[in-house]
Short mmCIF file of C-alpha atoms in Angstrom, two decimals:
data_model
loop_
_atom_site.label_atom_id
_atom_site.label_comp_id
_atom_site.label_asym_id
_atom_site.label_seq_id
_atom_site.Cartn_x
_atom_site.Cartn_y
_atom_site.Cartn_z
CA MET A 25 -28.20 -5.70 -17.71
CA ALA A 26 -29.88 -3.67 -19.31
CA LEU A 27 -29.48 0.26 -18.39
CA GLY A 28 -31.36 3.07 -18.72
CA LEU A 29 -33.89 5.30 -17.78
CA SER A 30 -37.24 6.18 -19.60
CA ILE A 31 -40.15 8.40 -17.95
CA ARG A 32 -42.15 5.77 -17.34
CA ASP A 33 -39.68 3.96 -15.36
CA ASP A 34 -39.44 6.63 -12.68
CA PRO A 35 -42.21 9.27 -12.60
CA GLY A 36 -41.33 10.44 -9.34
CA PHE A 37 -38.74 12.44 -11.21
CA LEU A 38 -41.69 14.41 -13.69
CA ARG A 39 -43.54 14.59 -10.21
CA LEU A 40 -40.32 16.33 -8.69
CA THR A 41 -41.08 14.85 -5.39
CA ARG A 42 -37.62 15.77 -4.44
CA ASP A 43 -35.35 18.81 -4.52
CA GLU A 44 -32.33 17.93 -6.71
CA ALA A 45 -28.49 19.64 -6.63
CA LEU A 46 -26.51 20.75 -9.78
CA GLY A 47 -23.30 18.75 -10.78
CA ALA A 48 -20.18 20.23 -10.29
CA LEU A 49 -19.46 21.51 -14.14
CA GLU A 50 -22.99 22.59 -13.89
CA ARG A 51 -22.50 24.73 -10.67
CA ILE A 52 -19.17 25.93 -11.43
CA ALA A 53 -20.60 26.85 -15.14
CA VAL A 54 -23.33 29.07 -13.03
CA LEU A 55 -20.98 30.50 -11.43
CA VAL A 56 -18.56 31.77 -14.05
CA LEU A 57 -21.41 33.00 -15.70
CA ILE A 58 -23.31 35.03 -12.53
CA ALA A 59 -19.87 36.06 -11.70
CA GLY A 60 -19.13 37.76 -15.21
CA LEU A 61 -22.65 39.56 -15.79
CA ILE A 62 -21.56 41.25 -12.20
CA VAL A 63 -18.42 42.36 -13.17
CA VAL A 64 -20.31 43.99 -16.08
CA ASP A 65 -22.56 45.43 -14.00
CA ILE A 66 -19.55 46.65 -11.76
CA PHE A 67 -17.86 48.33 -14.74
CA SER A 68 -21.34 49.74 -15.45
CA LEU A 69 -20.89 52.14 -12.31
CA PHE A 70 -18.01 54.35 -13.79
CA SER A 71 -19.89 55.39 -16.34
CA PRO A 72 -21.59 58.68 -16.54
CA GLY A 73 -24.95 59.02 -15.62
CA VAL A 74 -25.39 55.50 -14.44
CA ASN A 75 -28.15 55.37 -11.88
CA LEU A 76 -26.41 53.93 -8.97
CA LEU A 77 -29.82 52.56 -7.46
CA ALA A 78 -30.86 50.46 -10.63
CA THR A 79 -26.94 49.19 -11.12
CA ILE A 80 -27.11 47.84 -7.49
CA LEU A 81 -30.49 46.25 -7.96
CA SER A 82 -29.35 44.66 -11.33
CA ILE A 83 -26.14 43.23 -9.30
CA ALA A 84 -28.55 42.06 -6.44
CA THR A 85 -30.51 40.30 -8.76
CA THR A 86 -27.61 38.64 -10.73
CA ALA A 87 -26.56 37.39 -6.84
CA THR A 88 -29.97 36.24 -6.31
CA PHE A 89 -29.08 33.57 -9.26
CA ALA A 90 -26.37 32.29 -6.86
CA LEU A 91 -28.82 31.60 -4.25
CA TYR A 92 -30.69 29.14 -6.23
CA LEU A 93 -27.88 27.00 -6.09
CA TRP A 94 -28.29 26.42 -2.61
CA TRP A 95 -31.45 27.50 -1.40
CA PRO A 96 -34.18 27.65 -4.03
CA TRP A 97 -36.76 28.92 -1.83
CA ALA A 98 -34.89 32.02 0.15
CA ALA A 99 -33.70 32.94 -3.39
CA THR A 100 -37.39 33.16 -4.78
CA ALA A 101 -38.37 35.24 -1.74
CA VAL A 102 -35.66 37.82 -2.44
CA LEU A 103 -36.19 37.74 -6.22
CA ALA A 104 -39.69 38.96 -5.06
CA VAL A 105 -38.55 41.41 -2.86
CA LEU A 106 -36.49 42.62 -5.64
CA PHE A 107 -39.28 42.89 -8.03
CA ALA A 108 -41.28 45.09 -5.64
CA LEU A 109 -37.98 47.30 -5.58
CA SER A 110 -37.70 47.33 -8.71
CA PHE A 111 -40.45 49.67 -9.37
CA THR A 112 -39.10 52.43 -7.64
CA VAL A 113 -36.03 52.58 -10.75
CA ASN A 114 -38.26 51.20 -12.75
CA THR A 115 -36.30 48.35 -13.76
CA GLN A 116 -39.51 45.96 -13.36
CA PHE A 117 -38.68 44.92 -16.89
CA ASN A 118 -34.87 43.41 -16.10
CA VAL A 119 -36.43 41.66 -13.11
CA ILE A 120 -39.06 40.07 -14.97
CA PHE A 121 -36.56 39.00 -17.00
CA ALA A 122 -34.35 37.32 -14.52
CA ALA A 123 -37.19 35.99 -13.39
CA ALA A 124 -38.45 34.01 -16.55
CA VAL A 125 -34.76 32.95 -16.64
CA ALA A 126 -34.82 31.71 -13.36
CA ILE A 127 -37.54 29.27 -13.96
CA GLY A 128 -34.83 27.12 -15.64
CA LEU A 129 -33.14 26.74 -12.36
CA VAL A 130 -36.27 26.38 -10.46
CA ILE A 131 -37.45 22.75 -12.30
CA ARG A 132 -33.85 21.85 -12.46
CA LEU A 133 -33.58 22.25 -9.04
CA GLY A 134 -36.81 22.30 -7.11
CA ARG A 135 -39.68 20.20 -5.87
CA THR A 136 -43.45 20.17 -7.07
CA VAL A 137 -44.46 23.05 -4.63
CA LEU A 138 -41.73 25.40 -5.33
CA VAL A 139 -42.13 25.18 -8.68
CA LEU A 140 -46.17 25.82 -8.52
CA SER A 141 -45.74 28.46 -6.07
CA TYR A 142 -43.24 30.12 -8.63
CA GLY A 143 -45.04 29.80 -11.66
CA ALA A 144 -47.86 31.35 -9.89
CA LEU A 145 -46.28 33.95 -8.50
CA PHE A 146 -44.09 34.44 -12.12
CA LEU A 147 -47.52 34.98 -13.60
CA VAL A 148 -48.47 37.60 -10.85
CA ALA A 149 -45.90 39.64 -11.51
CA VAL A 150 -46.20 39.71 -15.62
CA ALA A 151 -50.10 40.64 -14.57
CA VAL A 152 -48.52 43.72 -12.88
CA ILE A 153 -46.36 44.08 -15.54
CA ALA A 154 -48.85 44.23 -18.69
CA TYR A 155 -51.16 46.21 -16.09
CA THR A 156 -48.62 48.72 -14.91
CA ASP A 157 -47.20 48.77 -18.59
CA GLY A 158 -50.31 50.06 -20.31
CA GLY A 159 -51.05 46.71 -21.40
CA SER A 160 -48.15 45.90 -23.30
CA THR A 161 -49.04 42.18 -24.67
CA VAL A 162 -45.58 42.26 -26.95
CA ASN A 163 -43.73 42.39 -23.61
CA VAL A 164 -46.17 39.78 -21.82
CA GLY A 165 -45.95 37.49 -25.07
CA THR A 166 -41.72 37.60 -24.83
CA TYR A 167 -41.84 37.07 -21.16
CA LEU A 168 -43.90 34.20 -21.29
CA ILE A 169 -41.96 32.31 -24.01
CA LEU A 170 -38.93 33.14 -22.51
CA ALA A 171 -40.43 31.35 -19.23
CA ALA A 172 -41.05 28.49 -21.40
CA VAL A 173 -37.95 27.73 -22.86
CA ALA A 174 -36.07 28.11 -19.89
CA GLY A 175 -38.35 25.51 -17.93
CA ALA A 176 -38.60 23.11 -21.11
CA ILE A 177 -34.19 23.54 -20.38
CA GLY A 178 -34.35 22.82 -17.09
CA PHE A 179 -36.86 20.18 -17.42
CA ALA A 180 -34.57 18.28 -19.65
CA LEU A 181 -31.38 19.34 -17.66
CA ARG A 182 -33.81 17.35 -14.88
CA LEU A 183 -34.20 14.58 -16.46
CA THR A 184 -30.65 13.85 -17.85
CA SER A 185 -29.67 14.44 -14.25
CA ALA A 186 -32.25 11.63 -13.32
CA ARG A 187 -31.47 9.41 -15.86
CA GLY A 188 -27.40 9.43 -14.82
CA HIS A 189 -27.96 9.08 -11.12
CA ARG A 190 -30.32 5.81 -12.66
CA LEU A 191 -27.36 4.52 -14.48
CA GLU A 192 -24.64 5.42 -11.61
CA GLU A 193 -27.03 3.10 -8.94
CA GLN A 194 -27.45 0.64 -11.59
CA LEU A 195 -23.64 0.10 -12.08
CA ALA A 196 -23.49 0.15 -8.49
CA ILE A 197 -25.89 -2.56 -8.08
CA GLN A 198 -24.28 -4.35 -10.57
CA ALA A 199 -20.84 -3.99 -9.47
CA GLU A 200 -21.82 -5.41 -6.39
CA GLN A 201 -23.75 -8.50 -7.95
CA GLU A 202 -20.45 -9.13 -9.89
CA ARG A 203 -18.41 -8.73 -6.60
CA GLU A 204 -20.70 -11.31 -4.84
CA ALA A 205 -20.44 -13.92 -7.68
CA VAL A 206 -17.12 -13.74 -7.42
CA LEU A 207 -17.06 -14.27 -4.09
CA ALA A 208 -19.53 -16.98 -4.33
CA GLU A 209 -17.14 -18.60 -6.94
CA ARG A 210 -14.66 -18.24 -4.64
CA ARG A 211 -16.23 -19.93 -2.14
CA TRP A 212 -17.42 -22.89 -4.34
CA ILE A 213 -13.67 -23.67 -5.54
CA ALA A 214 -12.43 -23.73 -2.19
CA GLY A 215 -15.50 -26.18 -0.97
CA GLU A 216 -15.00 -28.38 -4.25
CA LEU A 217 -11.39 -28.47 -3.05
CA HIS A 218 -11.77 -29.27 0.64
CA ASP A 219 -13.87 -32.26 -0.10
CA SER A 220 -11.99 -33.53 -3.35
CA ILE A 221 -8.33 -32.82 -2.37
CA ALA A 222 -8.60 -32.97 1.13
CA HIS A 223 -10.30 -36.63 1.23
CA HIS A 224 -7.20 -37.94 -1.10
CA LEU A 225 -4.33 -35.86 1.27
CA THR A 226 -5.68 -37.40 3.83
CA ILE A 227 -5.44 -40.91 2.58
CA VAL A 228 -1.92 -39.65 1.57
CA ALA A 229 -1.07 -38.61 4.86
CA LEU A 230 -2.00 -41.81 5.87
CA HIS A 231 -0.49 -44.38 4.30
CA VAL A 232 2.82 -42.56 4.84
CA GLN A 233 2.56 -43.87 7.93
CA MET A 234 2.31 -47.46 6.86
CA LEU A 235 5.35 -47.49 4.30
CA ASP A 236 7.78 -48.55 7.20
CA ASP A 237 5.95 -51.59 7.32
CA PRO A 238 6.85 -53.99 5.35
CA GLN A 239 3.72 -56.19 4.98
CA THR A 240 1.00 -53.16 4.19
CA SER A 241 3.99 -51.02 2.00
CA ARG A 242 2.74 -52.22 -1.18
CA GLY A 243 -0.80 -51.92 -0.20
CA SER A 244 0.10 -48.36 1.41
CA GLN A 245 2.04 -47.74 -2.12
CA GLU A 246 -0.77 -48.36 -4.52
CA ALA A 247 -2.99 -46.21 -2.38
CA ILE A 248 -1.07 -43.60 -2.54
CA ARG A 249 -0.79 -43.66 -5.99
CA ILE A 250 -4.71 -44.09 -6.66
CA ALA A 251 -5.07 -41.18 -4.35
CA ALA A 252 -2.47 -38.63 -6.09
CA ARG A 253 -3.92 -39.81 -9.37
CA LYS A 254 -7.84 -38.61 -8.05
CA ALA A 255 -6.18 -35.93 -6.40
CA MET A 256 -4.90 -34.93 -10.12
CA THR A 257 -8.36 -35.48 -12.10
CA ASP A 258 -10.33 -33.44 -9.11
CA LEU A 259 -8.26 -30.61 -9.60
CA ARG A 260 -8.65 -30.47 -13.26
CA PHE A 261 -12.49 -31.16 -12.60
CA VAL A 262 -12.72 -28.75 -10.54
CA ILE A 263 -10.62 -25.79 -12.93
CA GLU A 264 -12.54 -26.99 -16.11
CA LEU A 265 -15.71 -25.86 -13.64
CA ALA A 266 -13.86 -22.76 -12.78
CA ASP A 267 -13.10 -21.87 -16.44
CA ASP A 268 -16.42 -23.16 -17.91
CA ALA A 269 -14.93 -25.47 -19.89
CA PRO A 270 -16.87 -27.56 -22.86
CA GLY A 271 -15.14 -30.70 -21.54
CA THR A 272 -17.14 -30.13 -18.15
CA SER A 273 -19.65 -32.37 -18.42
CA ALA A 274 -17.68 -35.17 -19.42
CA VAL A 275 -16.40 -35.65 -16.10
CA GLN A 276 -18.80 -37.49 -13.68
CA THR A 277 -19.32 -36.38 -10.12
CA GLY A 278 -22.52 -37.72 -8.50
CA ASP A 279 -22.33 -41.83 -8.75
CA LEU A 280 -23.24 -42.73 -5.38
CA ALA A 281 -22.60 -46.03 -5.91
CA GLU A 282 -18.66 -45.52 -6.98
CA ALA A 283 -18.53 -43.22 -4.20
CA ILE A 284 -19.58 -45.99 -1.73
CA ALA A 285 -17.43 -48.40 -3.13
CA GLU A 286 -14.46 -46.14 -3.00
CA ALA A 287 -14.69 -45.44 0.27
CA HIS A 288 -15.49 -49.29 1.08
CA ALA A 289 -12.20 -49.99 -0.40
CA GLU A 290 -10.28 -46.77 1.19
CA ILE A 291 -11.63 -47.47 4.90
CA GLU A 292 -10.54 -51.34 4.60
CA THR A 293 -7.01 -50.34 3.56
CA ALA A 294 -6.72 -48.59 6.39
CA GLY A 295 -7.38 -51.42 8.68
CA HIS A 296 -10.80 -51.48 9.22
CA SER A 297 -13.72 -53.98 8.32
CA VAL A 298 -16.49 -52.25 6.22
CA LYS A 299 -19.81 -53.55 6.29
CA THR A 300 -22.19 -52.06 3.21
CA ASP A 301 -25.59 -52.32 3.20
CA GLY A 302 -28.41 -50.69 0.54
CA ASP A 303 -28.81 -50.47 -3.09
CA PRO A 304 -27.29 -47.52 -4.33
CA ARG A 305 -28.23 -47.92 -7.67
CA ASP A 306 -32.18 -47.70 -6.43
CA ALA A 307 -33.44 -46.05 -9.75
CA ARG A 308 -35.93 -44.29 -7.25
CA LEU A 309 -33.05 -41.73 -6.46
CA PRO A 310 -32.78 -38.81 -8.00
CA ARG A 311 -29.65 -36.73 -9.99
CA VAL A 312 -29.64 -34.41 -6.77
CA ALA A 313 -30.05 -37.09 -4.00
CA GLU A 314 -27.35 -39.30 -5.46
CA ILE A 315 -24.79 -36.23 -5.98
CA VAL A 316 -25.60 -34.81 -2.33
CA LEU A 317 -25.16 -38.40 -0.68
CA ALA A 318 -22.12 -38.82 -2.64
CA ARG A 319 -20.40 -35.87 -1.28
CA ILE A 320 -21.55 -37.02 2.04
CA MET A 321 -19.92 -40.48 1.43
CA ARG A 322 -16.58 -38.52 0.38
CA GLU A 323 -16.41 -36.40 3.52
CA SER A 324 -17.46 -39.35 5.67
CA ALA A 325 -14.75 -41.39 4.81
CA THR A 326 -12.13 -38.74 4.90
CA ASN A 327 -13.74 -38.19 8.89
CA VAL A 328 -13.37 -42.27 8.97
CA LEU A 329 -9.55 -42.28 8.11
CA LYS A 330 -8.96 -39.13 10.24
CA HIS A 331 -10.62 -39.85 13.71
CA ALA A 332 -11.79 -43.64 13.70
CA GLY A 333 -10.66 -45.94 16.63
CA PRO A 334 -10.02 -49.44 15.92
CA GLY A 335 -13.19 -51.59 14.98
CA PRO A 336 -15.63 -52.35 12.03
CA VAL A 337 -17.29 -49.17 9.88
CA ARG A 338 -20.98 -49.66 8.98
CA ILE A 339 -22.41 -48.04 5.71
CA ASP A 340 -26.43 -48.00 5.54
CA LEU A 341 -28.35 -46.59 2.37
CA ASP A 342 -32.21 -46.87 2.86
CA VAL A 343 -34.30 -45.54 0.04
CA ASP A 344 -38.05 -45.61 0.03
CA ASP A 345 -40.78 -43.83 -2.22
CA GLU A 346 -40.16 -40.50 -0.24
CA SER A 347 -36.47 -40.39 0.89
CA ALA A 348 -33.00 -41.45 0.81
CA VAL A 349 -31.10 -41.77 4.19
CA LEU A 350 -27.39 -42.79 3.87
CA ALA A 351 -26.03 -43.49 7.27
CA ILE A 352 -22.31 -44.04 8.16
CA ARG A 353 -21.17 -45.68 12.15
CA SER A 354 -17.93 -45.66 12.98
CA PRO A 355 -15.81 -46.38 16.15
CA LEU A 356 -14.48 -43.61 18.36
CA PRO A 357 -11.03 -43.19 19.20
CA ALA A 358 -9.20 -43.49 22.50
CA THR A 359 -7.62 -40.87 22.18
CA PRO A 360 -8.17 -37.96 19.47
CA ARG A 361 -5.40 -38.54 16.47
CA ARG A 362 -3.42 -35.15 16.15
CA ASP A 363 -0.61 -36.63 13.24
CA LEU A 364 -3.38 -36.19 9.90
CA PRO A 365 -4.16 -32.73 8.61
CA SER A 366 -8.30 -31.50 9.44
CA SER A 367 -9.63 -28.19 8.56
CA ARG A 368 -12.67 -28.90 11.10
CA THR A 369 -15.08 -27.82 7.76
CA GLY A 370 -16.36 -31.22 6.82
CA LEU A 371 -19.13 -31.38 9.20
CA ASN A 372 -20.38 -27.69 7.82
CA ARG A 373 -19.77 -28.31 4.52
CA MET A 374 -21.81 -31.69 4.76
CA ALA A 375 -24.88 -30.00 6.66
CA GLU A 376 -24.69 -27.41 3.81
CA ARG A 377 -24.91 -29.68 1.05
CA VAL A 378 -27.84 -31.33 2.86
CA LEU A 379 -30.11 -28.54 4.17
CA GLY A 380 -29.68 -27.05 0.83
CA ALA A 381 -31.54 -29.88 -0.75
CA SER A 382 -34.36 -29.64 1.62
CA GLY A 383 -33.00 -32.33 3.68
CA GLU A 384 -31.98 -33.22 7.32
CA PHE A 385 -28.60 -33.83 8.83
CA SER A 386 -27.18 -34.96 12.00
CA ALA A 387 -23.83 -36.07 13.31
CA GLY A 388 -22.37 -36.94 16.78
CA ALA A 389 -21.55 -39.98 19.57
CA VAL A 390 -23.46 -42.22 20.08
CA ASP A 391 -22.95 -45.56 22.08
CA GLY A 392 -19.38 -45.39 21.86
CA GLN A 393 -19.32 -44.47 17.94
CA TRP A 394 -19.38 -41.33 15.18
CA CYS A 395 -22.66 -41.41 13.23
CA VAL A 396 -23.75 -39.11 10.64
CA SER A 397 -26.86 -39.15 9.08
CA ALA A 398 -28.08 -37.11 5.96
CA LYS A 399 -31.55 -37.16 5.12
CA VAL A 400 -32.37 -36.57 1.14
CA PRO A 401 -36.29 -36.21 0.07
CA ILE A 402 -36.88 -37.70 -3.10
CA GLY A 403 -40.39 -37.80 -3.81
#
C-alpha cells in the first residue's frame, strides 16, 4: 500500500476546517521557550530604572503564547487587550512584534474563522501602529514580513502534522487489514483441515471398531491405510497452500468424479449399499461448481459414515444448462451414534461453500432419510 499525503489528497487541511493540537515535543518546546523569556523579564525587574508596568505587560504578552496551546480564541482576545494597553506604557511595538510571531501558532492550531479574524485584527493593529507612529513604513513592512514568515512556518508545520496523522491512520488501517488477512487464513486452514482430515479420521475411527471381526478385519486394515495416506496427502496440500509453495498447483482438489467414487467405495466398505446416478464428468460443469460439489460430496460422505443407519445410500447428480444439483440421501439411525468424533460444523461449512457460489443448500430429515441437496448455478 502506498503511504503518503499531498495537498490534493486532503484539501481540508488547506481550508483549515478543524482545530489542531500541538504534538508533545512541540508543546514542550514552546513552553520551555516561553518560560525562558518570562525568566528574563522577571530578572529585568531588578534592573535600575526599569518600567514596572512595561515589564509586567511584557510578561503577560509572553504568557499569552502559552494560552494559544489550549484556547487560541481566548489567547487572541487577551492579546488584543494587551495591545490596547500597550499604548499607555509605549510598548505597542513589542506587542505587535509578538502578534506577528503568534500568527504562526494561529495558522498551526486554528481553523479558517480564527485565521481570517486574526489576520484582519493584525492588519488593523499594524495600520494603527503606522498611523500613530507618523507613518513609519519601515516598521510596518518589518512586521508584515515577520508575520508572513511566521505564518508560512505555521502552515508548513500544520501540513507536516496532517501528513503524520494520515500516515498513522493508513498504518492502522494496513495493520487491521493484515490482521484480518491472518485471521481469514487461519479460518481457511481450519476449514480445509475439517473438510479433509476430519473425513479421513472418521473412516479410521469407524474401521478401528471393525478390526476385531475376522470377516472385515482385512478390509478395515486396508481402509485405515488408505485413509491415513490420504490424510497425509491432504495435510501436505493444506500446508503447501498456507506457505504458497510452488508445487501447490500440482495437487488436484476439485475432481467431482473422484470424490463420488471415493465416497461410493468408503460407504460400501462401511456396510451400506450405494446407488449413484448422473455423470460427474459432464462437460457443462465449470471448475467452480465441480470444486464446490466435490467438497459437499466429501463432507456428506463423512456424515453418512458417522450417522447413517442401516440401509441403502443414494447419490444423485443432475446437470442441465443452468445448474448442477447434487443430492445425497441416507437412512436415519434408530438411535444417534456417539462413538465417533463430531465437530458439528460440517453443515455450516457446506452451506457456506454453496451460498458462496450463489447456489442453494438444504439439509434435513425427509421420510426417514437424511437428505442433503446442493444446487450450484453453471449458466
